[in-house]
């Protein structure tokens, strides 16, 4: 009887181990059904951010999930240091950059998919500021997020803005709003959507100048050495999503006046 009990127990252990192994194999098979595309993004509401439940969401996240699904890929989202985005792409740590990324005037830096959406680079000031126009910024201090389109515009000295006294570039986007609210800078430059979203989230109030810095196209960036052609396939897929109304439907979940952000056909 003692020997029989040992045999039965041993048999049960083997069955459990085999069952666990099979379950692990099935899980790996399920996860491996679609090839993964690693999407590098910034914590940049309403385009890519963590919701209250810790899930990655936003306009670009939803667009990426739908587009890559149609292409037969499963996107995996990774929040990156925005200043390192180009190096991460070149090293293969990420497959693409998709996070309200301006492709205008950067067409030769990457292989692009898109454009899929328009955005407006604007200047915002405190509500009681005497700054009313871009010309009023002469001699003022401006805050921008580093390696962004507003920083490119300001530092290019292309005549869009008068001579500023100082430009403060910070790594984290939220810092530009804090600097302005505390009066450490006179103005900030950013996407209009990010200004609106920060005001909604924080309760702080800013005033966006009527004249935009620039209206730009948003796209998805792939490394110049990437020869897979994913950018071409993704461009075609995004065009399909624009035609069937998917892009508009997703944008409307996060922004008012969604037509103002749609690419003209």
PDB file of C-alpha atoms in Angstrom, residues 2-255:
ATOM      1  CA  UNK A   2       2.829   2.356   0.864  1.00  0.00           C
ATOM      2  CA  UNK A   3       4.494   1.696  -2.492  1.00  0.00           C
ATOM      3  CA  UNK A   4       1.157   2.174  -4.274  1.00  0.00           C
ATOM      4  CA  UNK A   5       0.623   5.543  -2.571  1.00  0.00           C
ATOM      5  CA  UNK A   6       4.080   6.697  -3.639  1.00  0.00           C
ATOM      6  CA  UNK A   7       3.349   5.690  -7.247  1.00  0.00           C
ATOM      7  CA  UNK A   8       0.003   7.563  -7.248  1.00  0.00           C
ATOM      8  CA  UNK A   9       1.520  10.734  -5.762  1.00  0.00           C
ATOM      9  CA  UNK A  10       4.390  10.608  -8.237  1.00  0.00           C
ATOM     10  CA  UNK A  11       1.894  10.219 -11.074  1.00  0.00           C
ATOM     11  CA  UNK A  12      -0.079  13.240  -9.907  1.00  0.00           C
ATOM     12  CA  UNK A  13       3.070  15.371  -9.752  1.00  0.00           C
ATOM     13  CA  UNK A  14       4.011  14.384 -13.299  1.00  0.00           C
ATOM     14  CA  UNK A  15       0.492  15.202 -14.519  1.00  0.00           C
ATOM     15  CA  UNK A  16       0.556  18.641 -12.884  1.00  0.00           C
ATOM     16  CA  UNK A  17       3.987  19.429 -14.298  1.00  0.00           C
ATOM     17  CA  UNK A  18       2.946  18.320 -17.770  1.00  0.00           C
ATOM     18  CA  UNK A  19      -0.230  20.364 -17.508  1.00  0.00           C
ATOM     19  CA  UNK A  20       1.743  23.462 -16.489  1.00  0.00           C
ATOM     20  CA  UNK A  21       4.135  22.958 -19.354  1.00  0.00           C
ATOM     21  CA  UNK A  22       1.293  22.620 -21.836  1.00  0.00           C
ATOM     22  CA  UNK A  23      -0.370  25.747 -20.500  1.00  0.00           C
ATOM     23  CA  UNK A  24       2.842  27.724 -20.839  1.00  0.00           C
ATOM     24  CA  UNK A  25       3.311  26.436 -24.373  1.00  0.00           C
ATOM     25  CA  UNK A  26      -0.248  27.420 -25.321  1.00  0.00           C
ATOM     26  CA  UNK A  27       0.234  30.886 -23.821  1.00  0.00           C
ATOM     27  CA  UNK A  28       3.439  31.391 -25.787  1.00  0.00           C
ATOM     28  CA  UNK A  29       1.713  30.224 -28.919  1.00  0.00           C
ATOM     29  CA  UNK A  30      -1.192  32.626 -28.306  1.00  0.00           C
ATOM     30  CA  UNK A  31       1.136  35.576 -27.684  1.00  0.00           C
ATOM     31  CA  UNK A  32       3.169  34.680 -30.743  1.00  0.00           C
ATOM     32  CA  UNK A  33       0.244  34.576 -33.153  1.00  0.00           C
ATOM     33  CA  UNK A  34       1.115  38.071 -34.421  1.00  0.00           C
ATOM     34  CA  UNK A  35       4.572  39.607 -34.803  1.00  0.00           C
ATOM     35  CA  UNK A  36       5.165  42.483 -32.393  1.00  0.00           C
ATOM     36  CA  UNK A  37       5.896  46.078 -33.337  1.00  0.00           C
ATOM     37  CA  UNK A  38       7.428  48.120 -30.511  1.00  0.00           C
ATOM     38  CA  UNK A  39       6.015  51.654 -30.499  1.00  0.00           C
ATOM     39  CA  UNK A  40       8.020  54.327 -28.683  1.00  0.00           C
ATOM     40  CA  UNK A  41       5.855  57.079 -27.224  1.00  0.00           C
ATOM     41  CA  UNK A  42       5.910  59.975 -24.799  1.00  0.00           C
ATOM     42  CA  UNK A  43       3.545  60.406 -21.858  1.00  0.00           C
ATOM     43  CA  UNK A  44       1.612  63.004 -23.822  1.00  0.00           C
ATOM     44  CA  UNK A  45      -2.125  63.224 -23.215  1.00  0.00           C
ATOM     45  CA  UNK A  46      -4.419  62.987 -25.163  1.00  0.00           C
ATOM     46  CA  UNK A  47      -2.191  61.142 -27.655  1.00  0.00           C
ATOM     47  CA  UNK A  48      -0.458  58.518 -25.490  1.00  0.00           C
ATOM     48  CA  UNK A  49      -0.803  58.197 -21.727  1.00  0.00           C
ATOM     49  CA  UNK A  50      -1.722  55.908 -18.828  1.00  0.00           C
ATOM     50  CA  UNK A  51      -5.360  55.981 -17.734  1.00  0.00           C
ATOM     51  CA  UNK A  52      -6.552  55.661 -14.120  1.00  0.00           C
ATOM     52  CA  UNK A  53      -6.398  51.861 -14.395  1.00  0.00           C
ATOM     53  CA  UNK A  54      -2.809  51.826 -15.595  1.00  0.00           C
ATOM     54  CA  UNK A  55      -3.687  51.066 -19.217  1.00  0.00           C
ATOM     55  CA  UNK A  56      -1.955  52.778 -22.133  1.00  0.00           C
ATOM     56  CA  UNK A  57      -4.474  54.759 -24.147  1.00  0.00           C
ATOM     57  CA  UNK A  58      -4.918  57.905 -26.243  1.00  0.00           C
ATOM     58  CA  UNK A  59      -5.484  58.963 -29.828  1.00  0.00           C
ATOM     59  CA  UNK A  60      -2.211  57.592 -31.174  1.00  0.00           C
ATOM     60  CA  UNK A  61      -2.459  54.406 -29.111  1.00  0.00           C
ATOM     61  CA  UNK A  62      -5.925  53.609 -30.477  1.00  0.00           C
ATOM     62  CA  UNK A  63      -4.871  54.469 -34.022  1.00  0.00           C
ATOM     63  CA  UNK A  64      -1.786  52.257 -33.704  1.00  0.00           C
ATOM     64  CA  UNK A  65      -3.746  49.303 -32.354  1.00  0.00           C
ATOM     65  CA  UNK A  66      -6.273  49.502 -35.173  1.00  0.00           C
ATOM     66  CA  UNK A  67      -3.745  50.134 -37.954  1.00  0.00           C
ATOM     67  CA  UNK A  68      -1.242  47.462 -36.941  1.00  0.00           C
ATOM     68  CA  UNK A  69      -4.046  44.973 -36.347  1.00  0.00           C
ATOM     69  CA  UNK A  70      -5.187  45.480 -39.937  1.00  0.00           C
ATOM     70  CA  UNK A  71      -1.598  44.937 -41.040  1.00  0.00           C
ATOM     71  CA  UNK A  72      -1.239  41.733 -39.013  1.00  0.00           C
ATOM     72  CA  UNK A  73       0.922  43.067 -36.189  1.00  0.00           C
ATOM     73  CA  UNK A  74       0.495  43.465 -32.437  1.00  0.00           C
ATOM     74  CA  UNK A  75       1.770  46.842 -31.127  1.00  0.00           C
ATOM     75  CA  UNK A  76       3.652  46.985 -27.840  1.00  0.00           C
ATOM     76  CA  UNK A  77       3.855  50.490 -26.346  1.00  0.00           C
ATOM     77  CA  UNK A  78       6.962  51.697 -24.523  1.00  0.00           C
ATOM     78  CA  UNK A  79       7.244  55.092 -22.834  1.00  0.00           C
ATOM     79  CA  UNK A  80      10.624  56.541 -23.718  1.00  0.00           C
ATOM     80  CA  UNK A  81      12.825  59.473 -22.861  1.00  0.00           C
ATOM     81  CA  UNK A  82      11.744  61.759 -25.701  1.00  0.00           C
ATOM     82  CA  UNK A  83      15.227  63.201 -26.111  1.00  0.00           C
ATOM     83  CA  UNK A  84      16.580  59.691 -26.832  1.00  0.00           C
ATOM     84  CA  UNK A  85      13.954  58.761 -29.408  1.00  0.00           C
ATOM     85  CA  UNK A  86      16.221  58.899 -32.453  1.00  0.00           C
ATOM     86  CA  UNK A  87      18.980  56.843 -30.815  1.00  0.00           C
ATOM     87  CA  UNK A  88      16.478  54.236 -29.579  1.00  0.00           C
ATOM     88  CA  UNK A  89      15.135  53.911 -33.101  1.00  0.00           C
ATOM     89  CA  UNK A  90      18.604  53.566 -34.603  1.00  0.00           C
ATOM     90  CA  UNK A  91      19.592  50.894 -32.062  1.00  0.00           C
ATOM     91  CA  UNK A  92      16.417  48.897 -32.722  1.00  0.00           C
ATOM     92  CA  UNK A  93      15.122  49.295 -29.160  1.00  0.00           C
ATOM     93  CA  UNK A  94      11.883  50.499 -30.721  1.00  0.00           C
ATOM     94  CA  UNK A  95      10.454  49.966 -34.202  1.00  0.00           C
ATOM     95  CA  UNK A  96       8.783  53.333 -34.624  1.00  0.00           C
ATOM     96  CA  UNK A  97       7.944  56.622 -32.893  1.00  0.00           C
ATOM     97  CA  UNK A  98       4.231  57.391 -32.632  1.00  0.00           C
ATOM     98  CA  UNK A  99       3.297  60.125 -30.183  1.00  0.00           C
ATOM     99  CA  UNK A 100       2.052  63.385 -31.728  1.00  0.00           C
ATOM    100  CA  UNK A 101       5.300  63.544 -33.675  1.00  0.00           C
ATOM    101  CA  UNK A 102       5.599  66.407 -36.168  1.00  0.00           C
ATOM    102  CA  UNK A 103       6.859  65.303 -39.562  1.00  0.00           C
ATOM    103  CA  UNK A 104       6.750  68.792 -41.133  1.00  0.00           C
ATOM    104  CA  UNK A 105      10.320  69.964 -41.922  1.00  0.00           C
ATOM    105  CA  UNK A 106      11.635  66.595 -40.721  1.00  0.00           C
ATOM    106  CA  UNK A 107      10.763  64.660 -43.857  1.00  0.00           C
ATOM    107  CA  UNK A 108      14.393  63.700 -44.554  1.00  0.00           C
ATOM    108  CA  UNK A 109      15.249  62.580 -41.009  1.00  0.00           C
ATOM    109  CA  UNK A 110      13.129  59.404 -40.958  1.00  0.00           C
ATOM    110  CA  UNK A 111      11.082  57.029 -43.076  1.00  0.00           C
ATOM    111  CA  UNK A 112       7.577  58.352 -42.377  1.00  0.00           C
ATOM    112  CA  UNK A 113       4.102  56.858 -42.330  1.00  0.00           C
ATOM    113  CA  UNK A 114       1.393  59.438 -42.760  1.00  0.00           C
ATOM    114  CA  UNK A 115       0.485  62.177 -42.321  1.00  0.00           C
ATOM    115  CA  UNK A 116      -2.624  61.029 -40.485  1.00  0.00           C
ATOM    116  CA  UNK A 117      -3.546  64.184 -38.561  1.00  0.00           C
ATOM    117  CA  UNK A 118      -2.936  67.930 -38.438  1.00  0.00           C
ATOM    118  CA  UNK A 119      -1.882  69.802 -35.326  1.00  0.00           C
ATOM    119  CA  UNK A 120      -1.333  73.425 -34.432  1.00  0.00           C
ATOM    120  CA  UNK A 121       1.771  74.648 -32.648  1.00  0.00           C
ATOM    121  CA  UNK A 122       0.705  77.580 -30.497  1.00  0.00           C
ATOM    122  CA  UNK A 123       1.886  80.007 -27.841  1.00  0.00           C
ATOM    123  CA  UNK A 124       0.096  80.143 -24.494  1.00  0.00           C
ATOM    124  CA  UNK A 125       0.336  82.760 -21.746  1.00  0.00           C
ATOM    125  CA  UNK A 126      -1.275  83.325 -18.361  1.00  0.00           C
ATOM    126  CA  UNK A 127      -4.796  84.711 -18.564  1.00  0.00           C
ATOM    127  CA  UNK A 128      -3.832  88.109 -17.131  1.00  0.00           C
ATOM    128  CA  UNK A 129      -0.760  88.497 -19.366  1.00  0.00           C
ATOM    129  CA  UNK A 130      -0.443  91.649 -21.483  1.00  0.00           C
ATOM    130  CA  UNK A 131       0.917  89.529 -24.348  1.00  0.00           C
ATOM    131  CA  UNK A 132      -1.708  89.504 -27.096  1.00  0.00           C
ATOM    132  CA  UNK A 133       0.221  88.736 -30.283  1.00  0.00           C
ATOM    133  CA  UNK A 134       3.419  86.957 -31.307  1.00  0.00           C
ATOM    134  CA  UNK A 135       5.088  90.362 -31.720  1.00  0.00           C
ATOM    135  CA  UNK A 136       4.476  91.069 -28.036  1.00  0.00           C
ATOM    136  CA  UNK A 137       6.902  88.246 -27.194  1.00  0.00           C
ATOM    137  CA  UNK A 138       9.924  90.405 -27.980  1.00  0.00           C
ATOM    138  CA  UNK A 139      12.323  90.358 -25.034  1.00  0.00           C
ATOM    139  CA  UNK A 140      10.257  87.722 -23.189  1.00  0.00           C
ATOM    140  CA  UNK A 141      11.189  84.331 -21.721  1.00  0.00           C
ATOM    141  CA  UNK A 142       9.714  81.228 -23.400  1.00  0.00           C
ATOM    142  CA  UNK A 143       9.470  77.625 -22.169  1.00  0.00           C
ATOM    143  CA  UNK A 144       9.443  74.623 -24.524  1.00  0.00           C
ATOM    144  CA  UNK A 145       9.895  70.874 -24.242  1.00  0.00           C
ATOM    145  CA  UNK A 146      13.295  69.904 -25.607  1.00  0.00           C
ATOM    146  CA  UNK A 147      13.624  68.244 -29.044  1.00  0.00           C
ATOM    147  CA  UNK A 148      10.082  69.261 -30.019  1.00  0.00           C
ATOM    148  CA  UNK A 149       8.837  71.231 -33.000  1.00  0.00           C
ATOM    149  CA  UNK A 150       8.286  74.457 -31.006  1.00  0.00           C
ATOM    150  CA  UNK A 151      11.928  74.375 -29.943  1.00  0.00           C
ATOM    151  CA  UNK A 152      12.954  73.897 -33.590  1.00  0.00           C
ATOM    152  CA  UNK A 153      10.841  76.884 -34.662  1.00  0.00           C
ATOM    153  CA  UNK A 154      12.155  79.176 -31.930  1.00  0.00           C
ATOM    154  CA  UNK A 155      15.818  78.244 -32.299  1.00  0.00           C
ATOM    155  CA  UNK A 156      15.734  78.457 -36.097  1.00  0.00           C
ATOM    156  CA  UNK A 157      15.257  82.249 -35.935  1.00  0.00           C
ATOM    157  CA  UNK A 158      13.201  82.038 -39.126  1.00  0.00           C
ATOM    158  CA  UNK A 159      11.271  85.235 -38.431  1.00  0.00           C
ATOM    159  CA  UNK A 160       8.206  83.520 -36.986  1.00  0.00           C
ATOM    160  CA  UNK A 161       8.938  85.102 -33.615  1.00  0.00           C
ATOM    161  CA  UNK A 162      10.684  88.312 -32.542  1.00  0.00           C
ATOM    162  CA  UNK A 163      13.913  88.164 -30.570  1.00  0.00           C
ATOM    163  CA  UNK A 164      13.307  86.466 -27.220  1.00  0.00           C
ATOM    164  CA  UNK A 165      15.319  87.231 -24.103  1.00  0.00           C
ATOM    165  CA  UNK A 166      15.644  83.563 -23.177  1.00  0.00           C
ATOM    166  CA  UNK A 167      14.402  80.109 -24.142  1.00  0.00           C
ATOM    167  CA  UNK A 168      14.151  77.462 -21.418  1.00  0.00           C
ATOM    168  CA  UNK A 169      14.078  73.874 -22.712  1.00  0.00           C
ATOM    169  CA  UNK A 170      12.972  71.170 -20.298  1.00  0.00           C
ATOM    170  CA  UNK A 171      12.798  67.412 -20.667  1.00  0.00           C
ATOM    171  CA  UNK A 172       9.297  66.847 -19.248  1.00  0.00           C
ATOM    172  CA  UNK A 173       6.354  68.469 -20.981  1.00  0.00           C
ATOM    173  CA  UNK A 174       4.409  69.231 -17.790  1.00  0.00           C
ATOM    174  CA  UNK A 175       7.254  71.429 -16.546  1.00  0.00           C
ATOM    175  CA  UNK A 176       6.579  74.075 -19.192  1.00  0.00           C
ATOM    176  CA  UNK A 177       3.075  74.578 -17.798  1.00  0.00           C
ATOM    177  CA  UNK A 178       4.330  74.729 -14.220  1.00  0.00           C
ATOM    178  CA  UNK A 179       6.998  77.294 -15.161  1.00  0.00           C
ATOM    179  CA  UNK A 180       4.345  79.472 -16.791  1.00  0.00           C
ATOM    180  CA  UNK A 181       1.804  79.160 -13.976  1.00  0.00           C
ATOM    181  CA  UNK A 182       4.484  80.156 -11.427  1.00  0.00           C
ATOM    182  CA  UNK A 183       5.561  83.142 -13.504  1.00  0.00           C
ATOM    183  CA  UNK A 184       9.097  81.883 -14.163  1.00  0.00           C
ATOM    184  CA  UNK A 185       8.491  82.330 -17.902  1.00  0.00           C
ATOM    185  CA  UNK A 186       6.281  84.701 -19.874  1.00  0.00           C
ATOM    186  CA  UNK A 187       4.951  82.146 -22.355  1.00  0.00           C
ATOM    187  CA  UNK A 188       5.199  78.564 -23.561  1.00  0.00           C
ATOM    188  CA  UNK A 189       4.976  76.926 -26.965  1.00  0.00           C
ATOM    189  CA  UNK A 190       3.368  73.532 -27.569  1.00  0.00           C
ATOM    190  CA  UNK A 191       0.645  71.649 -29.434  1.00  0.00           C
ATOM    191  CA  UNK A 192      -2.732  73.296 -28.848  1.00  0.00           C
ATOM    192  CA  UNK A 193      -4.121  69.896 -27.854  1.00  0.00           C
ATOM    193  CA  UNK A 194      -1.575  69.497 -25.066  1.00  0.00           C
ATOM    194  CA  UNK A 195      -2.372  72.959 -23.693  1.00  0.00           C
ATOM    195  CA  UNK A 196      -6.099  72.210 -23.664  1.00  0.00           C
ATOM    196  CA  UNK A 197      -5.540  68.810 -22.075  1.00  0.00           C
ATOM    197  CA  UNK A 198      -3.275  70.155 -19.336  1.00  0.00           C
ATOM    198  CA  UNK A 199      -5.814  72.854 -18.440  1.00  0.00           C
ATOM    199  CA  UNK A 200      -8.539  70.216 -18.218  1.00  0.00           C
ATOM    200  CA  UNK A 201      -6.435  67.897 -16.082  1.00  0.00           C
ATOM    201  CA  UNK A 202      -4.915  70.487 -13.754  1.00  0.00           C
ATOM    202  CA  UNK A 203      -7.577  73.166 -13.468  1.00  0.00           C
ATOM    203  CA  UNK A 204      -5.001  75.839 -14.379  1.00  0.00           C
ATOM    204  CA  UNK A 205      -6.039  78.455 -16.916  1.00  0.00           C
ATOM    205  CA  UNK A 206      -3.952  79.769 -19.782  1.00  0.00           C
ATOM    206  CA  UNK A 207      -4.764  81.846 -22.855  1.00  0.00           C
ATOM    207  CA  UNK A 208      -3.725  80.623 -26.307  1.00  0.00           C
ATOM    208  CA  UNK A 209      -2.729  83.384 -28.719  1.00  0.00           C
ATOM    209  CA  UNK A 210      -4.948  83.536 -31.789  1.00  0.00           C
ATOM    210  CA  UNK A 211      -2.052  83.412 -34.262  1.00  0.00           C
ATOM    211  CA  UNK A 212      -0.487  79.910 -34.318  1.00  0.00           C
ATOM    212  CA  UNK A 213       3.234  79.346 -34.644  1.00  0.00           C
ATOM    213  CA  UNK A 214       2.652  76.734 -37.331  1.00  0.00           C
ATOM    214  CA  UNK A 215       0.126  74.189 -38.556  1.00  0.00           C
ATOM    215  CA  UNK A 216       1.927  70.874 -38.922  1.00  0.00           C
ATOM    216  CA  UNK A 217       1.382  67.290 -40.042  1.00  0.00           C
ATOM    217  CA  UNK A 218       1.730  64.396 -37.608  1.00  0.00           C
ATOM    218  CA  UNK A 219       3.273  61.115 -38.696  1.00  0.00           C
ATOM    219  CA  UNK A 220       4.862  57.866 -37.539  1.00  0.00           C
ATOM    220  CA  UNK A 221       8.664  57.753 -37.760  1.00  0.00           C
ATOM    221  CA  UNK A 222      10.779  54.731 -38.713  1.00  0.00           C
ATOM    222  CA  UNK A 223      14.563  54.651 -38.883  1.00  0.00           C
ATOM    223  CA  UNK A 224      16.139  55.565 -42.228  1.00  0.00           C
ATOM    224  CA  UNK A 225      17.950  52.209 -42.221  1.00  0.00           C
ATOM    225  CA  UNK A 226      14.693  50.272 -41.792  1.00  0.00           C
ATOM    226  CA  UNK A 227      14.090  48.480 -45.100  1.00  0.00           C
ATOM    227  CA  UNK A 228      11.004  46.460 -44.107  1.00  0.00           C
ATOM    228  CA  UNK A 229       8.646  48.897 -45.805  1.00  0.00           C
ATOM    229  CA  UNK A 230       6.369  49.101 -42.760  1.00  0.00           C
ATOM    230  CA  UNK A 231       6.059  52.865 -43.195  1.00  0.00           C
ATOM    231  CA  UNK A 232       4.672  52.412 -46.710  1.00  0.00           C
ATOM    232  CA  UNK A 233       2.200  49.755 -45.604  1.00  0.00           C
ATOM    233  CA  UNK A 234       1.185  51.834 -42.599  1.00  0.00           C
ATOM    234  CA  UNK A 235       0.638  54.928 -44.759  1.00  0.00           C
ATOM    235  CA  UNK A 236      -1.773  52.965 -46.957  1.00  0.00           C
ATOM    236  CA  UNK A 237      -3.556  51.570 -43.904  1.00  0.00           C
ATOM    237  CA  UNK A 238      -3.946  55.016 -42.341  1.00  0.00           C
ATOM    238  CA  UNK A 239      -5.415  56.303 -45.615  1.00  0.00           C
ATOM    239  CA  UNK A 240      -7.982  53.488 -45.487  1.00  0.00           C
ATOM    240  CA  UNK A 241      -8.808  54.416 -41.896  1.00  0.00           C
ATOM    241  CA  UNK A 242      -9.278  58.042 -42.905  1.00  0.00           C
ATOM    242  CA  UNK A 243     -11.626  57.072 -45.743  1.00  0.00           C
ATOM    243  CA  UNK A 244     -13.756  54.709 -43.655  1.00  0.00           C
ATOM    244  CA  UNK A 245     -14.086  57.247 -40.814  1.00  0.00           C
ATOM    245  CA  UNK A 246     -12.022  55.363 -38.231  1.00  0.00           C
ATOM    246  CA  UNK A 247      -9.488  58.171 -37.731  1.00  0.00           C
ATOM    247  CA  UNK A 248     -12.245  60.757 -37.232  1.00  0.00           C
ATOM    248  CA  UNK A 249     -14.119  58.508 -34.815  1.00  0.00           C
ATOM    249  CA  UNK A 250     -11.035  57.957 -32.651  1.00  0.00           C
ATOM    250  CA  UNK A 251     -10.037  61.646 -32.617  1.00  0.00           C
ATOM    251  CA  UNK A 252     -13.597  62.661 -31.651  1.00  0.00           C
ATOM    252  CA  UNK A 253     -13.352  60.547 -28.476  1.00  0.00           C
ATOM    253  CA  UNK A 254     -10.610  62.830 -27.167  1.00  0.00           C
ATOM    254  CA  UNK A 255     -10.957  66.204 -28.909  1.00  0.00           C
TER     255      UNK A 255
END
